[in-house]
Amino acid sequence: MSLKIMLHGATNCNSSNYGDYIYADMICHYLAERKIGMHIFQPSDFFKKYLKKYNILHKLNPLAMDALVYIPGGYFGEGHKAQFKDNIIHWLRFMPIGILAAMLNKPIAILGIGAGPLNSRILRSSVKYICNHAELVTARDSYSFKTLKDLCPNRDYIKESFDLILTNQELKNHTYVSTEECAHRTLLVHYNHSVEALEKFAEAVKIFTNKHPEYRVIVSSDQILKNDEELFKKFKRIVQTANCIYHRYSSPEDMTSLIGISDLILTTKLHVGVVGALLGKSVISIPCHPEKTIRFYHAIHEDSRCLSLFEATPADIVEIMESNYSHKIEINNDLVVLADLTWKLFDKFIAGVR
C-alpha cells in the first residue's frame, strides 16, 4: 500500500453532513477495494468515527501525498447570497490544499463537483487555478460543467457527468423495513437548521395531514444540531398533530434507513432528496440552497417538485405536495450512465498515478 491519496471535500470544519458522508464513503470504499492508502484532509470527528472501517492513514503530510482527490460536493461555488466574509471562510475551507497540490505538480482529480455561481474573484481565480492543474474534472450537472469550461476552455479533461450518488447500488438494492407496526404512510420532514423552512413546512404539513390523516410525520435533520429539540417543539406547536415524532440524526446509516421507509419526503437540502429519488420516493424539495438544488430536479425532469425556499409560501408547498405525493420519482437510466462516467474516468486516473 505504497500509494497515498489525499482526499478532501466538505468533510472538515466539524461537518456531520449526510450527503457529504455518502460521497466520502463511496470514494473510500473504492480506494479500499483497491488497497490504496488514503487520508482525509482535516476530517471532523464525525467522519473519523464513521469512516474508521476503512484503512485510513492517520497522519499524512500534504507534501508527501501522491495525488489529491476532491470528493464530490457543491463547494466549487458560493452559498446563497454569500457575503465577502462567507467567501473568505469558504476559500479557507476548500482551496489551500488544491492550490498546494497544483504548486507541487501533484496529480489532481476532482469528482462529480458542483460549481458556480463564482462571483467572488478569490474563489473564481482559485477554482480556475486548481482545475487548470488537474488531470480529471467531472461536473455533476450541465451548469457546473459550463461554469468550469468557461473558466478553463481548453481543458478537454473537464467532462459533464451527474450526481455520483445515483450509482450507489448498495443503497438502491438494500431492503428498508420499518420496525414499527404501523398502518400509516410516512411523511419525512427535513427543515434542518432553517427556521424559515420550519415555519413554512409546519403550516403546509398541518394543512396536508388534515386532508391526508393516513400520514404519520417524522421530523429529522441531515446533520448534528445543537438546538434540534427546540426546533422540533416549535414545529409541533404549529403543526398541531399528535401523529408527529422526532428522529434525532446520529448516524448516516440511520438517516438512509429513515429515507428508505418514507413514502413522501419534504426537504430543504439537496442530498436527502437525491437519496430519496434514488430509492424511488416522492420528494418535494424546497431548498435553502436553490442555486445548486434546482439544477438536479431540472435534470431529472421533475421541476414541478422544486421551488426555492425564499419564494415558496405554505400554500405553494401544499399545492406541490398535493400534485406529487402519489407519484414516485423514476430516474432515467441515461442519467445513471452519465453519473457512472466519473467512475470510468477515475479508474484511468488511478491507473496513471500507480
Coordinates of N, CA and C in Angstrom, one line a residue, residues 59-246:
K59 N -2.0 10.0 9.7 CA -1.2 11.2 9.5 C -0.5 11.2 8.2
L60 N -0.8 12.1 7.3 CA -0.1 12.2 6.0 C 0.2 13.7 5.8
N61 N 1.5 14.0 5.7 CA 1.9 15.3 5.4 C 1.5 15.6 4.0
P62 N 0.8 16.7 3.8 CA 0.4 17.1 2.4 C 1.5 17.0 1.4
L63 N 2.7 17.3 1.8 CA 3.9 17.3 0.9 C 4.2 15.9 0.4
A64 N 3.7 14.9 1.2 CA 4.1 13.5 0.9 C 2.9 12.8 0.1
M65 N 1.8 13.5 -0.2 CA 0.8 12.8 -0.9 C 1.2 12.5 -2.4
D66 N 0.7 11.4 -2.9 CA 1.0 11.1 -4.3 C -0.1 11.7 -5.2
A67 N -1.2 12.0 -4.7 CA -2.3 12.6 -5.5 C -3.3 13.2 -4.6
L68 N -4.0 14.2 -5.1 CA -5.2 14.8 -4.4 C -6.4 14.5 -5.1
V69 N -7.4 14.0 -4.3 CA -8.8 13.8 -4.9 C -9.8 14.6 -4.2
Y70 N -10.4 15.5 -4.9 CA -11.6 16.2 -4.3 C -12.8 15.3 -4.5
I71 N -13.4 14.9 -3.3 CA -14.6 14.1 -3.4 C -15.8 14.9 -3.8
P72 N -16.9 14.3 -4.3 CA -18.0 15.1 -4.8 C -18.6 16.1 -3.8
G73 N -19.2 17.1 -4.2 CA -19.8 18.1 -3.4 C -20.1 19.4 -4.2
G74 N -20.7 20.3 -3.5 CA -21.1 21.5 -4.2 C -20.3 22.7 -3.9
Y75 N -19.0 22.5 -3.5 CA -18.2 23.6 -2.9 C -17.3 24.3 -3.8
F76 N -17.5 24.1 -5.1 CA -16.8 25.0 -6.1 C -17.7 26.0 -6.6
G77 N -18.5 26.5 -5.6 CA -19.5 27.6 -5.9 C -19.8 28.3 -4.6
E78 N -20.4 29.4 -4.7 CA -20.8 30.2 -3.5 C -22.1 29.8 -2.9
G79 N -22.3 30.1 -1.6 CA -23.5 29.9 -0.9 C -24.6 30.9 -1.4
H80 N -25.8 30.7 -0.9 CA -26.9 31.6 -1.3 C -26.6 33.0 -0.8
K81 N -26.6 34.0 -1.6 CA -26.3 35.4 -1.3 C -25.1 35.5 -0.4
A82 N -24.0 34.9 -0.7 CA -22.8 34.9 0.1 C -22.2 36.3 0.2
Q83 N -21.8 36.6 1.4 CA -21.1 37.9 1.6 C -19.6 37.7 1.5
F84 N -18.8 38.8 1.5 CA -17.3 38.7 1.4 C -16.8 37.8 2.5
K85 N -17.2 37.9 3.7 CA -16.7 37.1 4.8 C -17.1 35.6 4.6
D86 N -18.3 35.3 4.1 CA -18.6 33.9 3.8 C -17.7 33.3 2.7
N87 N -17.3 34.1 1.7 CA -16.5 33.6 0.7 C -15.0 33.4 1.1
I88 N -14.6 34.2 2.1 CA -13.2 34.0 2.6 C -13.2 32.7 3.4
I89 N -14.2 32.5 4.2 CA -14.3 31.2 5.0 C -14.3 30.1 4.1
H90 N -15.1 30.2 3.0 CA -15.3 29.1 2.0 C -13.9 28.8 1.4
W91 N -13.2 29.9 1.0 CA -11.9 29.7 0.4 C -11.0 29.0 1.3
L92 N -10.9 29.4 2.6 CA -10.0 28.8 3.5 C -10.3 27.3 3.8
R93 N -11.6 27.0 3.6 CA -12.0 25.6 3.9 C -11.6 24.7 2.7
F94 N -11.7 25.2 1.5 CA -11.6 24.2 0.4 C -10.4 24.4 -0.6
M95 N -9.9 25.6 -0.7 CA -8.9 25.9 -1.7 C -7.4 25.7 -1.4
P96 N -7.0 25.9 -0.2 CA -5.5 25.9 0.0 C -4.9 24.5 -0.4
I97 N -5.5 23.4 0.0 CA -4.9 22.1 -0.3 C -4.8 21.9 -1.8
G98 N -5.8 22.4 -2.6 CA -5.8 22.2 -4.0 C -4.7 23.1 -4.7
I99 N -4.6 24.3 -4.1 CA -3.5 25.2 -4.6 C -2.1 24.6 -4.3
L100 N -2.0 24.0 -3.1 CA -0.7 23.4 -2.8 C -0.4 22.2 -3.7
A101 N -1.4 21.4 -4.0 CA -1.2 20.2 -4.8 C -0.8 20.7 -6.2
A102 N -1.4 21.8 -6.7 CA -1.1 22.3 -8.1 C 0.3 22.8 -8.1
M103 N 0.7 23.5 -7.0 CA 2.1 24.1 -7.0 C 3.1 23.0 -6.9
L104 N 2.8 21.9 -6.3 CA 3.7 20.7 -6.2 C 3.6 19.8 -7.4
N105 N 2.8 20.1 -8.4 CA 2.6 19.3 -9.6 C 2.1 17.9 -9.2
K106 N 1.3 17.8 -8.2 CA 0.7 16.5 -7.8 C -0.5 16.2 -8.7
P107 N -0.7 15.0 -9.1 CA -2.0 14.7 -9.9 C -3.2 15.1 -9.1
I108 N -4.2 15.7 -9.7 CA -5.4 16.1 -9.1 C -6.6 15.6 -9.8
A109 N -7.5 15.0 -9.1 CA -8.8 14.5 -9.6 C -9.9 15.2 -8.9
I110 N -10.9 15.8 -9.6 CA -12.0 16.5 -9.0 C -13.3 15.8 -9.5
L111 N -14.0 15.1 -8.6 CA -15.0 14.2 -8.9 C -16.4 14.7 -8.7
G112 N -17.3 14.7 -9.7 CA -18.7 15.0 -9.5 C -18.9 16.3 -8.8
I113 N -18.2 17.3 -9.2 CA -18.2 18.6 -8.5 C -19.4 19.5 -8.9
G114 N -19.9 20.2 -7.9 CA -20.9 21.2 -8.2 C -20.2 22.6 -8.2
A115 N -20.3 23.3 -9.3 CA -19.6 24.6 -9.5 C -20.5 25.7 -9.8
G116 N -20.2 26.9 -9.3 CA -20.9 28.1 -9.6 C -22.1 28.3 -8.6
P117 N -22.6 29.5 -8.5 CA -22.0 30.7 -9.1 C -20.6 31.1 -8.5
L118 N -19.8 31.8 -9.3 CA -18.5 32.2 -8.8 C -18.3 33.7 -9.1
N119 N -19.0 34.5 -8.4 CA -18.9 35.9 -8.5 C -17.7 36.4 -7.7
S120 N -17.3 35.7 -6.7 CA -16.2 36.1 -5.9 C -14.9 35.9 -6.7
R121 N -14.1 37.0 -6.7 CA -12.8 36.9 -7.5 C -11.9 35.9 -6.9
I122 N -11.8 35.9 -5.6 CA -10.8 34.9 -5.0 C -11.2 33.5 -5.2
L123 N -12.5 33.2 -5.1 CA -13.0 31.8 -5.4 C -12.8 31.5 -6.8
R124 N -13.2 32.4 -7.7 CA -13.2 32.1 -9.1 C -11.7 31.8 -9.6
S125 N -10.8 32.7 -9.2 CA -9.4 32.5 -9.6 C -8.8 31.2 -9.0
S126 N -9.2 30.9 -7.8 CA -8.7 29.6 -7.2 C -9.2 28.4 -7.9
V127 N -10.5 28.4 -8.1 CA -11.1 27.2 -8.8 C -10.5 27.1 -10.2
K128 N -10.3 28.2 -10.9 CA -9.6 28.2 -12.2 C -8.2 27.6 -12.1
Y129 N -7.4 28.1 -11.1 CA -6.1 27.6 -11.0 C -6.0 26.1 -10.7
I130 N -6.8 25.6 -9.8 CA -6.8 24.2 -9.5 C -7.3 23.4 -10.6
C131 N -8.4 23.8 -11.3 CA -8.9 23.0 -12.4 C -7.9 23.0 -13.6
N132 N -7.2 24.1 -13.8 CA -6.2 24.1 -14.9 C -5.0 23.2 -14.6
H133 N -4.8 22.8 -13.3 CA -3.7 21.9 -13.0 C -4.1 20.5 -12.7
A134 N -5.4 20.2 -12.9 CA -6.0 18.9 -12.6 C -5.7 18.0 -13.8
E135 N -5.9 16.7 -13.6 CA -5.8 15.7 -14.7 C -7.2 15.2 -15.0
L136 N -8.1 15.4 -14.1 CA -9.5 14.9 -14.2 C -10.5 15.8 -13.5
V137 N -11.5 16.3 -14.2 CA -12.6 17.0 -13.5 C -13.9 16.5 -14.1
T138 N -14.8 16.1 -13.3 CA -16.2 15.8 -13.7 C -17.1 16.6 -13.0
A139 N -18.1 17.2 -13.7 CA -19.1 18.1 -13.1 C -20.4 17.3 -12.9
R140 N -21.2 17.7 -11.9 CA -22.4 16.9 -11.6 C -23.6 17.4 -12.2
D141 N -23.5 18.5 -13.0 CA -24.7 18.9 -13.8 C -24.2 19.8 -14.9
S142 N -25.1 20.2 -15.8 CA -24.7 20.9 -17.0 C -24.2 22.4 -16.7
Y143 N -24.9 22.9 -15.6 CA -24.5 24.3 -15.2 C -23.1 24.3 -14.7
S144 N -22.7 23.3 -13.8 CA -21.4 23.2 -13.3 C -20.4 23.0 -14.4
F145 N -20.7 22.1 -15.4 CA -19.8 21.9 -16.5 C -19.6 23.2 -17.3
K146 N -20.6 23.9 -17.6 CA -20.4 25.1 -18.3 C -19.6 26.2 -17.5
T147 N -19.8 26.2 -16.2 CA -19.1 27.2 -15.4 C -17.6 26.9 -15.5
L148 N -17.2 25.6 -15.4 CA -15.8 25.2 -15.4 C -15.2 25.3 -16.8
K149 N -16.0 25.0 -17.8 CA -15.4 25.1 -19.2 C -15.2 26.6 -19.5
D150 N -16.1 27.5 -19.0 CA -15.9 28.9 -19.3 C -14.6 29.4 -18.6
L151 N -14.3 28.8 -17.4 CA -13.1 29.2 -16.7 C -11.9 28.6 -17.4
C152 N -12.0 27.4 -17.9 CA -10.9 26.7 -18.4 C -11.2 26.1 -19.8
P153 N -11.4 26.9 -20.8 CA -12.0 26.5 -22.1 C -11.2 25.5 -22.8
N154 N -9.9 25.4 -22.6 CA -9.0 24.5 -23.4 C -8.7 23.2 -22.7
R155 N -9.4 22.9 -21.6 CA -9.1 21.7 -20.8 C -10.2 20.6 -21.2
D156 N -9.7 19.7 -22.0 CA -10.7 18.6 -22.5 C -11.0 17.6 -21.5
Y157 N -10.2 17.6 -20.4 CA -10.4 16.6 -19.4 C -11.5 17.0 -18.4
I158 N -12.1 18.2 -18.6 CA -13.3 18.6 -17.9 C -14.5 18.0 -18.6
K159 N -15.2 17.1 -17.9 CA -16.3 16.3 -18.5 C -17.6 16.6 -17.7
E160 N -18.7 16.5 -18.5 CA -20.0 16.6 -17.8 C -20.4 15.2 -17.4
S161 N -20.8 15.0 -16.1 CA -21.2 13.8 -15.5 C -22.6 14.0 -14.8
F162 N -22.8 13.3 -13.8 CA -24.1 13.6 -13.0 C -23.8 13.2 -11.6
D163 N -24.8 13.4 -10.7 CA -24.6 13.1 -9.3 C -24.2 11.7 -9.0
L164 N -23.0 11.5 -8.4 CA -22.4 10.2 -8.2 C -23.3 9.3 -7.3
I165 N -24.1 9.8 -6.5 CA -24.9 9.0 -5.6 C -25.9 8.1 -6.3
L166 N -26.2 8.5 -7.5 CA -27.2 7.7 -8.3 C -26.5 6.4 -8.8
T167 N -25.2 6.2 -8.6 CA -24.5 5.0 -9.0 C -24.4 4.1 -7.8
N168 N -24.9 4.5 -6.6 CA -24.8 3.7 -5.4 C -25.8 2.6 -5.3
Q169 N -25.4 1.4 -5.9 CA -26.3 0.3 -6.0 C -26.6 -0.3 -4.6
E170 N -25.6 -0.2 -3.7 CA -25.8 -0.7 -2.3 C -27.0 -0.1 -1.6
L171 N -27.1 1.3 -1.8 CA -28.2 2.0 -1.2 C -29.5 1.6 -1.9
K172 N -29.4 1.5 -3.2 CA -30.6 1.3 -4.0 C -31.2 -0.1 -3.8
N173 N -30.3 -1.1 -3.6 CA -30.8 -2.5 -3.6 C -31.1 -3.0 -2.2
H174 N -30.7 -2.2 -1.2 CA -31.0 -2.6 0.2 C -32.5 -2.6 0.5
T175 N -32.9 -3.5 1.3 CA -34.3 -3.6 1.7 C -34.5 -2.8 3.0
Y176 N -35.4 -1.8 2.9 CA -35.7 -1.0 4.1 C -37.1 -1.3 4.7
V177 N -37.0 -1.8 5.9 CA -38.3 -2.2 6.6 C -38.5 -1.5 7.9
S178 N -39.6 -0.9 8.1 CA -40.0 -0.2 9.3 C -40.1 -1.3 10.5
T179 N -39.5 -0.9 11.6 CA -39.6 -1.8 12.8 C -40.9 -1.6 13.5
E180 N -41.7 -0.7 13.1 CA -43.0 -0.4 13.8 C -44.2 -1.0 13.1
E181 N -45.1 -1.5 13.9 CA -46.4 -1.9 13.4 C -47.2 -0.7 13.1
C182 N -47.3 -0.3 11.9 CA -47.9 1.0 11.6 C -48.7 0.9 10.3
A183 N -50.0 1.3 10.3 CA -50.8 1.3 9.1 C -50.7 2.6 8.4
H184 N -50.0 3.5 8.9 CA -49.8 4.8 8.3 C -48.8 4.8 7.2
R185 N -48.9 5.8 6.3 CA -47.9 6.2 5.4 C -47.0 7.2 6.1
T186 N -45.7 7.3 5.7 CA -44.8 8.1 6.4 C -44.4 9.4 5.6
L187 N -44.5 10.5 6.2 CA -44.0 11.8 5.6 C -42.8 12.2 6.4
L188 N -41.6 12.2 5.8 CA -40.4 12.7 6.4 C -40.2 14.2 6.1
V189 N -40.1 14.9 7.2 CA -40.0 16.4 7.1 C -38.6 16.8 7.5
H190 N -37.9 17.5 6.7 CA -36.5 17.8 6.9 C -36.3 19.3 6.6
Y191 N -36.4 20.1 7.7 CA -36.2 21.6 7.6 C -34.8 21.9 8.1
N192 N -34.1 20.9 8.7 CA -32.8 21.1 9.2 C -32.6 22.2 10.2
H193 N -31.7 23.2 9.9 CA -31.5 24.3 10.9 C -32.3 25.5 10.5
S194 N -33.0 25.5 9.4 CA -33.7 26.7 8.9 C -35.0 27.0 9.6
V195 N -35.1 28.1 10.3 CA -36.3 28.5 11.0 C -37.4 28.8 9.9
E196 N -36.9 29.5 8.8 CA -37.9 29.8 7.8 C -38.5 28.6 7.2
A197 N -37.7 27.6 6.9 CA -38.2 26.3 6.4 C -39.1 25.6 7.4
L198 N -38.7 25.6 8.7 CA -39.5 25.0 9.7 C -41.0 25.6 9.7
E199 N -41.0 26.9 9.7 CA -42.3 27.6 9.8 C -43.2 27.3 8.6
K200 N -42.6 27.4 7.4 CA -43.3 27.2 6.2 C -43.8 25.7 6.1
F201 N -42.8 24.8 6.4 CA -43.1 23.4 6.4 C -44.3 23.0 7.3
A202 N -44.2 23.6 8.5 CA -45.2 23.3 9.6 C -46.6 23.7 9.1
E203 N -46.7 24.9 8.6 CA -48.0 25.3 8.1 C -48.5 24.5 7.0
A204 N -47.6 24.1 6.1 CA -48.0 23.2 4.9 C -48.4 21.8 5.4
V205 N -47.6 21.3 6.3 CA -47.9 19.9 6.8 C -49.2 19.9 7.6
K206 N -49.5 20.9 8.3 CA -50.7 21.0 9.0 C -51.9 20.9 8.1
I207 N -51.9 21.6 7.0 CA -52.9 21.5 6.0 C -53.0 20.2 5.3
F208 N -51.8 19.7 4.9 CA -51.7 18.4 4.2 C -52.2 17.3 5.0
T209 N -51.8 17.2 6.3 CA -52.2 16.0 7.1 C -53.6 16.1 7.6
N210 N -54.2 17.3 7.7 CA -55.6 17.4 7.9 C -56.4 16.7 6.8
K211 N -55.9 16.9 5.6 CA -56.6 16.3 4.4 C -56.2 14.8 4.2
H212 N -55.0 14.5 4.7 CA -54.5 13.1 4.5 C -54.1 12.5 5.8
P213 N -55.0 12.2 6.7 CA -54.7 11.7 8.0 C -54.0 10.3 8.0
E214 N -53.9 9.7 6.9 CA -53.2 8.4 6.8 C -51.6 8.6 7.0
Y215 N -51.2 9.8 6.9 CA -49.7 10.1 7.1 C -49.3 10.3 8.5
R216 N -48.3 9.6 9.0 CA -47.6 10.0 10.2 C -46.4 10.9 9.8
V217 N -46.0 11.7 10.7 CA -45.0 12.7 10.3 C -43.7 12.4 11.2
I218 N -42.6 12.2 10.5 CA -41.3 12.1 11.2 C -40.4 13.2 10.8
V219 N -39.9 13.9 11.8 CA -39.0 15.1 11.5 C -37.6 14.6 11.8
S220 N -36.7 15.0 10.9 CA -35.3 14.7 11.2 C -34.4 15.7 10.5
S221 N -33.1 15.7 10.8 CA -32.1 16.6 10.1 C -31.1 15.7 9.4
D222 N -30.2 16.4 8.6 CA -29.2 15.6 8.0 C -27.8 16.0 8.5
Q223 N -27.8 16.5 9.7 CA -26.5 16.8 10.4 C -26.8 17.0 11.9
I224 N -25.8 16.9 12.7 CA -26.0 17.0 14.2 C -26.3 18.5 14.5
L225 N -27.4 18.8 15.1 CA -27.7 20.1 15.5 C -27.8 20.3 17.0
K226 N -27.4 21.4 17.6 CA -27.4 21.6 19.0 C -28.8 22.0 19.5
N227 N -29.6 22.6 18.6 CA -30.9 23.1 19.0 C -32.1 22.3 18.4
D228 N -31.8 21.0 18.1 CA -32.8 20.3 17.4 C -34.1 20.1 18.1
E229 N -34.0 19.8 19.4 CA -35.3 19.6 20.2 C -36.1 20.9 20.3
E230 N -35.5 22.0 20.5 CA -36.2 23.3 20.5 C -36.9 23.6 19.2
L231 N -36.2 23.3 18.1 CA -36.8 23.5 16.8 C -38.0 22.6 16.6
F232 N -37.9 21.3 17.0 CA -39.0 20.4 16.9 C -40.2 20.8 17.7
K233 N -40.0 21.3 18.9 CA -41.1 21.8 19.8 C -41.9 22.9 19.1
K234 N -41.1 23.8 18.4 CA -41.8 24.9 17.7 C -42.5 24.3 16.5
F235 N -42.0 23.4 15.8 CA -42.6 22.7 14.6 C -43.9 22.1 15.1
K236 N -43.9 21.3 16.2 CA -45.1 20.6 16.6 C -46.2 21.5 17.1
R237 N -45.8 22.7 17.7 CA -46.8 23.6 18.2 C -47.6 24.2 17.0
I238 N -46.9 24.4 15.9 CA -47.5 24.9 14.7 C -48.4 23.8 14.0
V239 N -47.8 22.6 13.8 CA -48.5 21.6 13.0 C -49.7 21.0 13.7
Q240 N -49.7 20.9 15.0 CA -50.8 20.5 15.8 C -51.4 19.2 15.4
T241 N -50.5 18.2 15.3 CA -50.9 16.8 15.1 C -50.2 15.9 16.1
A242 N -51.0 15.0 16.6 CA -50.4 14.1 17.6 C -49.5 13.0 17.0
N243 N -49.8 12.8 15.7 CA -49.0 11.7 15.0 C -47.7 12.3 14.3
C244 N -46.9 12.9 15.2 CA -45.7 13.6 14.8 C -44.6 13.3 15.7
I245 N -43.5 12.7 15.3 CA -42.4 12.3 16.1 C -41.1 12.9 15.6
Y246 N -40.1 12.9 16.5 CA -38.8 13.4 16.1 C -37.8 12.3 16.1

